[in-house]
Short mmCIF file of C-alpha atoms and ligand atoms in Angstrom, two decimals:
data_model
loop_
_atom_site.label_atom_id
_atom_site.label_comp_id
_atom_site.label_asym_id
_atom_site.label_seq_id
_atom_site.Cartn_x
_atom_site.Cartn_y
_atom_site.Cartn_z
CA UNK Q 1 21.09 -30.68 33.94
CA UNK Q 2 18.18 -30.09 31.56
CA UNK Q 3 15.44 -28.57 33.64
CA UNK Q 4 12.03 -29.23 32.08
CA UNK Q 5 10.18 -26.76 34.26
CA UNK Q 6 12.57 -23.90 33.60
CA UNK Q 7 12.47 -24.66 29.84
CA UNK Q 8 8.69 -24.78 29.93
CA UNK Q 9 8.49 -21.47 31.79
CA UNK Q 10 10.71 -19.85 29.16
CA UNK Q 11 8.57 -21.23 26.34
CA UNK Q 12 5.42 -20.07 28.06
CA UNK Q 13 6.84 -16.59 28.49
CA UNK Q 14 7.82 -16.47 24.82
CA UNK Q 15 4.43 -17.62 23.57
CA UNK Q 16 2.55 -15.21 25.82
CA UNK Q 17 4.82 -12.35 24.65
CA UNK Q 18 3.98 -13.23 21.05
CA UNK Q 19 0.30 -13.14 21.93
CA UNK Q 20 0.69 -9.72 23.60
CA UNK Q 21 2.61 -8.38 20.60
CA UNK Q 22 -0.10 -9.58 18.26
CA UNK Q 23 -2.82 -7.86 20.27
CA UNK Q 24 -0.74 -4.65 20.52
CA UNK Q 25 -0.41 -4.59 16.72
CA UNK Q 26 -4.14 -4.36 16.19
CA UNK Q 27 -4.40 -0.58 15.93
CA UNK Q 28 -7.12 1.22 14.00
CA UNK Q 29 -5.40 3.96 12.07
CA UNK Q 30 -8.05 5.85 10.14
CA UNK Q 31 -6.41 6.23 6.72
CA UNK Q 32 -4.53 2.98 6.26
CA UNK Q 33 -5.84 0.03 8.19
CA UNK Q 34 -6.95 -3.37 7.06
CA UNK Q 35 -9.30 -3.38 10.07
CA UNK Q 36 -11.19 -0.37 8.76
CA UNK Q 37 -12.35 -1.44 5.27
CA UNK Q 38 -14.09 1.02 2.94
CA UNK Q 39 -15.01 -1.33 0.10
CA UNK Q 40 -16.58 -4.73 -0.45
CA UNK Q 41 -13.31 -6.49 -1.43
CA UNK Q 42 -11.46 -4.98 1.55
CA UNK Q 43 -14.33 -6.00 3.86
CA UNK Q 44 -14.00 -9.58 2.63
CA UNK Q 45 -10.25 -9.55 3.28
CA UNK Q 46 -10.90 -8.14 6.76
CA UNK Q 47 -13.57 -10.81 7.37
CA UNK Q 48 -11.14 -13.57 6.40
CA UNK Q 49 -8.47 -11.97 8.60
CA UNK Q 50 -10.72 -11.99 11.66
CA UNK Q 51 -11.84 -15.55 10.94
CA UNK Q 52 -8.21 -16.69 10.78
CA UNK Q 53 -7.18 -14.68 13.85
CA UNK Q 54 -10.02 -16.07 15.95
CA UNK Q 55 -9.78 -19.69 14.76
CA UNK Q 56 -5.97 -19.85 14.91
CA UNK Q 57 -5.97 -17.90 18.18
CA UNK Q 58 -8.26 -20.52 19.71
CA UNK Q 59 -6.01 -23.31 18.44
CA UNK Q 60 -3.03 -21.46 19.89
CA UNK Q 61 -4.70 -21.21 23.29
CA UNK Q 62 -5.77 -24.87 23.26
CA UNK Q 63 -2.22 -25.88 22.32
CA UNK Q 64 -0.85 -23.77 25.17
CA UNK Q 65 -3.30 -25.40 27.59
CA UNK Q 66 -2.38 -28.90 26.43
CA UNK Q 67 1.30 -28.06 26.64
CA UNK Q 68 0.79 -26.76 30.17
CA UNK Q 69 -1.07 -29.93 31.09
CA UNK Q 70 1.66 -32.15 29.63
CA UNK Q 71 4.45 -30.22 31.30
CA UNK Q 72 3.03 -29.39 34.69
CA UNK Q 73 -0.03 -31.48 35.53
CA UNK Q 74 0.12 -34.86 33.90
CA UNK Q 75 1.75 -37.59 35.99
CA UNK Q 76 4.78 -39.23 34.43
CA UNK Q 77 3.83 -42.00 32.00
CA UNK Q 78 4.27 -45.45 33.46
CA UNK Q 79 3.22 -47.30 30.35
CA UNK Q 80 -0.22 -48.00 31.82
CA UNK Q 81 -1.93 -47.65 28.43
CA UNK Q 82 -3.75 -44.35 29.04
CA UNK Q 83 -5.42 -42.67 26.03
CA UNK Q 84 -2.48 -40.28 25.55
CA UNK Q 85 -0.11 -43.16 24.80
CA UNK Q 86 -2.24 -44.89 22.18
CA UNK Q 87 -1.92 -44.81 18.39
CA UNK Q 88 -5.52 -43.61 18.29
CA UNK Q 89 -4.51 -40.38 20.06
CA UNK Q 90 -1.78 -39.77 17.48
CA UNK Q 91 -4.14 -40.41 14.57
CA UNK Q 92 -6.91 -38.18 15.94
CA UNK Q 93 -4.89 -35.24 17.21
CA UNK Q 94 -1.97 -35.46 14.78
CA UNK Q 95 -3.75 -36.25 11.51
CA UNK Q 96 -7.54 -35.95 11.59
CA UNK Q 97 -7.92 -32.71 13.55
CA UNK Q 98 -5.14 -30.84 11.67
CA UNK Q 99 -6.51 -32.09 8.32
CA UNK Q 100 -10.00 -30.83 9.22
CA UNK Q 101 -8.62 -27.44 10.30
CA UNK Q 102 -6.54 -27.11 7.10
CA UNK Q 103 -9.61 -27.99 5.06
CA UNK Q 104 -11.64 -25.27 6.78
CA UNK Q 105 -8.85 -22.74 6.12
CA UNK Q 106 -8.67 -23.82 2.47
CA UNK Q 107 -12.42 -23.38 1.95
CA UNK Q 108 -12.43 -19.97 3.67
CA UNK Q 109 -9.45 -18.74 1.58
CA UNK Q 110 -10.83 -20.02 -1.72
CA UNK Q 111 -14.20 -18.51 -0.92
CA UNK Q 112 -12.61 -15.09 -0.40
CA UNK Q 113 -10.41 -15.45 -3.50
CA UNK Q 114 -13.44 -16.17 -5.68
CA UNK Q 115 -15.29 -13.18 -4.20
CA UNK Q 116 -12.31 -10.95 -5.12
CA UNK Q 117 -12.57 -11.72 -8.85
CA UNK Q 118 -12.49 -8.38 -10.70
CA UNK Q 119 -16.00 -7.27 -11.77
CA UNK Q 120 -16.81 -5.74 -15.16
CA UNK Q 121 -16.03 -2.03 -15.30
CA UNK Q 122 -15.37 0.71 -17.86
CA UNK Q 123 -12.79 2.65 -15.86
CA UNK Q 124 -9.15 1.60 -16.19
CA UNK Q 125 -6.13 3.05 -14.43
CA UNK Q 126 -2.61 2.00 -15.31
CA UNK Q 127 -0.08 2.17 -12.49
CA UNK Q 128 3.67 1.83 -13.02
CA UNK Q 129 5.82 1.34 -9.94
CA UNK Q 130 9.07 3.32 -9.90
CA UNK Q 131 11.88 3.72 -7.38
CA UNK Q 132 10.29 5.32 -5.36
CA UNK Q 133 7.03 6.72 -6.69
CA UNK Q 134 3.94 5.80 -8.67
CA UNK Q 135 3.22 6.72 -12.26
CA UNK Q 136 -0.54 6.83 -12.87
CA UNK Q 137 -2.28 6.88 -16.25
CA UNK Q 138 -5.92 6.93 -17.31
CA UNK Q 139 -5.47 5.42 -20.79
CA UNK Q 140 -9.04 6.17 -21.90
CA UNK Q 141 -9.07 9.72 -20.51
CA UNK Q 142 -5.58 10.91 -21.46
CA UNK Q 143 -4.77 11.97 -17.88
CA UNK Q 144 -1.41 11.35 -16.23
CA UNK Q 145 -0.83 11.73 -12.50
CA UNK Q 146 1.78 10.69 -9.97
CA UNK Q 147 1.38 9.31 -6.46
CA UNK Q 148 -2.34 10.00 -6.49
CA UNK Q 149 -5.31 8.18 -8.02
CA UNK Q 150 -8.70 9.84 -8.29
CA UNK Q 151 -11.63 7.44 -8.48
CA UNK Q 152 -15.42 7.73 -8.36
CA UNK Q 153 -17.29 6.10 -5.47
CA UNK Q 154 -19.53 3.11 -6.08
CA UNK Q 155 -17.78 2.06 -9.28
CA UNK Q 156 -15.04 -0.57 -9.48
CA UNK Q 157 -11.76 0.56 -11.03
CA UNK Q 158 -9.71 -1.86 -13.09
CA UNK Q 159 -5.98 -1.57 -12.45
CA UNK Q 160 -3.21 -2.55 -14.83
CA UNK Q 161 -0.09 -2.89 -12.72
CA UNK Q 162 3.48 -3.06 -13.94
CA UNK Q 163 6.91 -1.79 -12.95
CA UNK Q 164 9.64 0.24 -14.60
CA UNK Q 165 12.48 -1.14 -12.51
CA UNK Q 166 12.14 -3.63 -9.65
CA UNK Q 167 9.21 -5.46 -8.06
CA UNK Q 168 6.88 -3.24 -6.05
CA UNK Q 169 3.53 -4.07 -4.48
CA UNK Q 170 0.35 -2.02 -4.71
CA UNK Q 171 -1.58 -1.91 -1.47
CA UNK Q 172 -4.43 0.30 -0.30
CA UNK Q 173 -5.52 -1.65 2.79
CA UNK Q 174 -8.97 -0.05 3.02
CA UNK Q 175 -9.83 -0.69 -0.64
CA UNK Q 176 -8.52 -4.20 -1.44
CA UNK Q 177 -5.64 -6.61 -0.84
CA UNK Q 178 -2.14 -6.45 -2.35
CA UNK Q 179 -0.89 -7.02 -5.87
CA UNK Q 180 2.70 -7.05 -7.15
CA UNK Q 181 3.99 -4.74 -9.87
CA UNK Q 182 6.47 -6.75 -11.92
CA UNK Q 183 8.86 -5.43 -14.62
CA UNK Q 184 7.92 -6.68 -18.09
CA UNK Q 185 4.64 -8.16 -16.91
CA UNK Q 186 1.16 -6.75 -16.40
CA UNK Q 187 -0.95 -7.76 -13.42
CA UNK Q 188 -4.69 -7.14 -13.38
CA UNK Q 189 -6.21 -5.88 -10.16
CA UNK Q 190 -9.04 -3.67 -8.97
CA UNK Q 191 -10.14 -1.34 -6.21
CA UNK Q 192 -13.44 0.23 -5.27
CA UNK Q 193 -14.57 2.72 -2.65
CA UNK Q 194 -18.04 2.86 -1.19
CA UNK Q 195 -17.66 6.24 0.48
CA UNK Q 196 -15.88 9.43 -0.55
CA UNK Q 197 -12.58 9.80 1.23
CA UNK Q 198 -8.82 9.87 1.04
CA UNK Q 199 -7.25 6.45 1.39
CA UNK Q 200 -3.55 5.96 1.91
CA UNK Q 201 -1.71 3.34 -0.09
CA UNK Q 202 1.75 1.94 0.37
CA UNK Q 203 4.36 -0.04 -1.50
CA UNK Q 204 4.28 -3.43 0.21
CA UNK Q 205 7.36 -5.05 -1.30
CA UNK Q 206 10.88 -4.02 -0.33
CA UNK Q 207 12.21 -2.21 -3.41
CA UNK Q 208 15.25 -0.25 -2.27
CA UNK Q 209 16.41 2.38 0.23
CA UNK Q 210 13.27 4.51 0.05
CA UNK Q 211 10.74 1.68 0.02
CA UNK Q 212 9.37 3.08 3.29
CA UNK Q 213 8.68 6.43 1.61
CA UNK Q 214 6.80 5.08 -1.37
CA UNK Q 215 3.24 5.94 -0.46
CA UNK Q 216 0.33 7.32 -2.44
CA UNK Q 217 -3.25 8.49 -2.04
CA UNK Q 218 -6.46 7.23 -3.52
CA UNK Q 219 -9.01 10.04 -3.53
CA UNK Q 220 -12.58 8.77 -3.92
CA UNK Q 221 -15.05 11.39 -5.12
CA UNK Q 222 -18.84 11.19 -5.59
CA UNK Q 223 -19.51 10.35 -9.30
CA UNK Q 224 -20.50 13.87 -10.35
CA UNK Q 225 -17.45 15.39 -8.63
CA UNK Q 226 -15.27 12.79 -10.31
CA UNK Q 227 -16.67 13.76 -13.73
CA UNK Q 228 -15.96 17.40 -12.93
CA UNK Q 229 -12.41 16.50 -11.92
CA UNK Q 230 -11.91 14.61 -15.20
CA UNK Q 231 -13.15 17.58 -17.24
CA UNK Q 232 -10.90 19.93 -15.31
CA UNK Q 233 -7.85 17.68 -15.61
CA UNK Q 234 -8.30 17.52 -19.39
CA UNK Q 235 -8.85 21.22 -20.05
CA UNK Q 236 -6.19 22.96 -22.14
CA UNK Q 237 -3.54 24.75 -20.11
CA UNK Q 238 -3.11 28.50 -20.64
CA UNK Q 239 -0.08 29.67 -22.62
CA UNK Q 240 0.02 33.12 -21.07
CA UNK Q 241 0.86 33.35 -17.37
CA UNK Q 242 1.16 36.09 -14.77
CA UNK Q 243 4.72 37.56 -14.77
CA UNK Q 244 6.00 35.66 -11.70
CA UNK Q 245 4.61 32.37 -12.99
CA UNK Q 246 6.04 32.98 -16.47
CA UNK Q 247 9.39 33.64 -14.81
CA UNK Q 248 9.04 30.40 -12.86
CA UNK Q 249 8.36 28.51 -16.07
CA UNK Q 250 11.57 29.98 -17.57
CA UNK Q 251 13.53 28.83 -14.51
CA UNK Q 252 12.00 25.35 -14.92
CA UNK Q 253 13.50 25.00 -18.38
CA UNK Q 254 16.73 26.86 -17.58
CA UNK Q 255 17.46 24.50 -14.68
CA UNK Q 256 16.79 21.50 -16.92
CA UNK Q 257 13.81 20.19 -14.94
CA UNK Q 258 12.21 19.17 -18.25
CA UNK Q 259 14.92 16.53 -18.73
CA UNK Q 260 13.03 14.33 -16.25
CA UNK Q 261 9.59 15.91 -15.84
CA UNK Q 262 6.68 16.50 -18.19
CA UNK Q 263 4.05 19.25 -17.95
CA UNK Q 264 1.11 19.03 -20.30
CA UNK Q 265 0.74 22.06 -22.59
CA UNK Q 266 4.47 22.84 -22.49
CA UNK Q 267 7.45 21.37 -24.31
CA UNK Q 268 8.51 19.57 -21.10
CA UNK Q 269 8.24 15.87 -21.97
CA UNK Q 270 10.68 14.20 -19.53
CA UNK Q 271 9.67 10.68 -18.55
CA UNK Q 272 12.10 9.72 -15.79
CA UNK Q 273 10.38 11.61 -12.99
CA UNK Q 274 6.76 12.26 -12.02
CA UNK Q 275 4.54 14.19 -14.43
CA UNK Q 276 4.05 17.63 -12.87
CA UNK Q 277 0.91 18.72 -14.75
CA UNK Q 278 -1.21 18.56 -11.57
CA UNK Q 279 1.53 19.04 -8.95
CA UNK Q 280 -0.13 22.01 -7.24
CA UNK Q 281 -3.22 19.94 -6.44
CA UNK Q 282 -1.40 17.02 -4.85
CA UNK Q 283 -1.75 16.18 -1.19
CA UNK Q 284 1.91 15.44 -0.65
CA UNK Q 285 5.36 15.61 -2.19
CA UNK Q 286 7.97 12.88 -2.65
CA UNK Q 287 5.34 10.08 -2.83
CA UNK Q 288 3.63 10.74 0.49
CA UNK Q 289 6.82 11.90 2.23
CA UNK Q 290 5.95 15.54 3.12
CA UNK Q 291 2.77 17.65 2.90
CA UNK Q 292 2.49 19.72 -0.25
CA UNK Q 293 3.06 23.37 0.63
CA UNK Q 294 5.28 26.12 -0.70
CA UNK Q 295 7.99 25.77 1.94
CA UNK Q 296 8.24 22.02 1.51
CA UNK Q 297 8.27 22.34 -2.27
CA UNK Q 298 11.16 24.82 -2.13
CA UNK Q 299 12.98 22.55 0.31
CA UNK Q 300 12.42 19.56 -1.92
CA UNK Q 301 13.73 21.34 -5.04
CA UNK Q 302 16.76 22.70 -3.13
CA UNK Q 303 17.82 19.36 -1.75
CA UNK Q 304 15.65 16.32 -2.49
CA UNK Q 305 18.37 14.01 -1.18
CA UNK Q 306 18.11 15.53 2.30
CA UNK Q 307 14.40 14.70 2.46
CA UNK Q 308 14.48 11.32 0.75
CA UNK Q 309 18.07 10.03 0.49
CA UNK Q 310 18.62 7.71 -2.45
CA UNK Q 311 15.72 8.94 -4.57
CA UNK Q 312 16.61 9.52 -8.21
CA UNK Q 313 16.21 13.31 -8.26
CA UNK Q 314 19.63 15.00 -8.25
CA UNK Q 315 20.35 18.20 -6.39
CA UNK Q 316 20.16 21.12 -8.83
CA UNK Q 317 21.28 24.56 -7.76
CA UNK Q 318 18.56 27.19 -8.15
CA UNK Q 319 19.22 30.76 -6.95
CA UNK Q 320 16.87 31.83 -4.09
CA UNK Q 321 14.85 34.35 -6.12
CA UNK Q 322 14.51 31.84 -8.95
CA UNK Q 323 13.42 29.24 -6.40
CA UNK Q 324 10.48 31.42 -5.31
CA UNK Q 325 9.35 31.87 -8.90
CA UNK Q 326 9.83 28.19 -9.73
CA UNK Q 327 7.86 27.04 -6.67
CA UNK Q 328 5.08 29.54 -7.41
CA UNK Q 329 4.85 28.25 -10.96
CA UNK Q 330 4.76 24.59 -9.90
CA UNK Q 331 2.16 25.34 -7.20
CA UNK Q 332 -0.03 26.95 -9.86
CA UNK Q 333 -0.19 23.65 -11.81
CA UNK Q 334 -3.49 22.11 -10.73
CU1 CUA B 401 8.32 0.15 -4.06
CU2 CUA B 401 8.69 -0.84 -1.99
#
């Protein structure tokens, strides 16, 4: 027999579990949390989030209370014409109240959307999503990076977003909301940072086996430090290198690394993989997968598929002594 009380207890348990899960998910991770905004647009998104959580949470609790009342407390209906059996009750609670709530949500969302309109700015960064990394260009500055975006604080940055293969999504939770990167189409977006810091970003659209390891960093520098970084990134690279580094550069070409990778100031012009001109200065390797240090770099070159299975870098054999020289050379690229 259908037991209303047992069914209701199950439903109650399920709803309360959902509530507990929701609360448990509200962590405050320092580098990548929507609850810890570091810019005006992100703060507006966070504000809207809290508004929705609180309003909808209240509605959820009221609904639970009414459900509990209907299931456990209210006497069976005997057709005595109480308020809960009238058409008026249906119109008020089923049409008018939901319509008013939806209207409030609409106004709050539109309000935030309007506030997120990109402001005027003279700094543009072009980001191309790739399986499974980020190609980063500064078209007006002639700088190319990968998996890292340097920006000045207190100045909005215009983003041109597109993709070289499948749909990805650009998301730095502390700096703004999300925006898709679509092949053959350019989306306009923007970020800004109020304080200097290192903000983690993440691909937010499933794009293949290593979607989870498609992260990047936005490094916000005070304006004068940013200008210094720009000048340094654009300086000509030296032709002559110390013997070990020169040897490493030879290994780079001998092993065919230049087929996929470019290094400014050399004849390496490969476009399939990340530009390595500033590799030594990066915070991580493999698009946020492992910290950037000599051991990890050697491990990555030896067997990238062991660290990030399914990425597009093939395993290339490099003899151990060549590996040391190659890693030293790549680490010297800042
Ligand atoms: Cu790129 Cu998920």
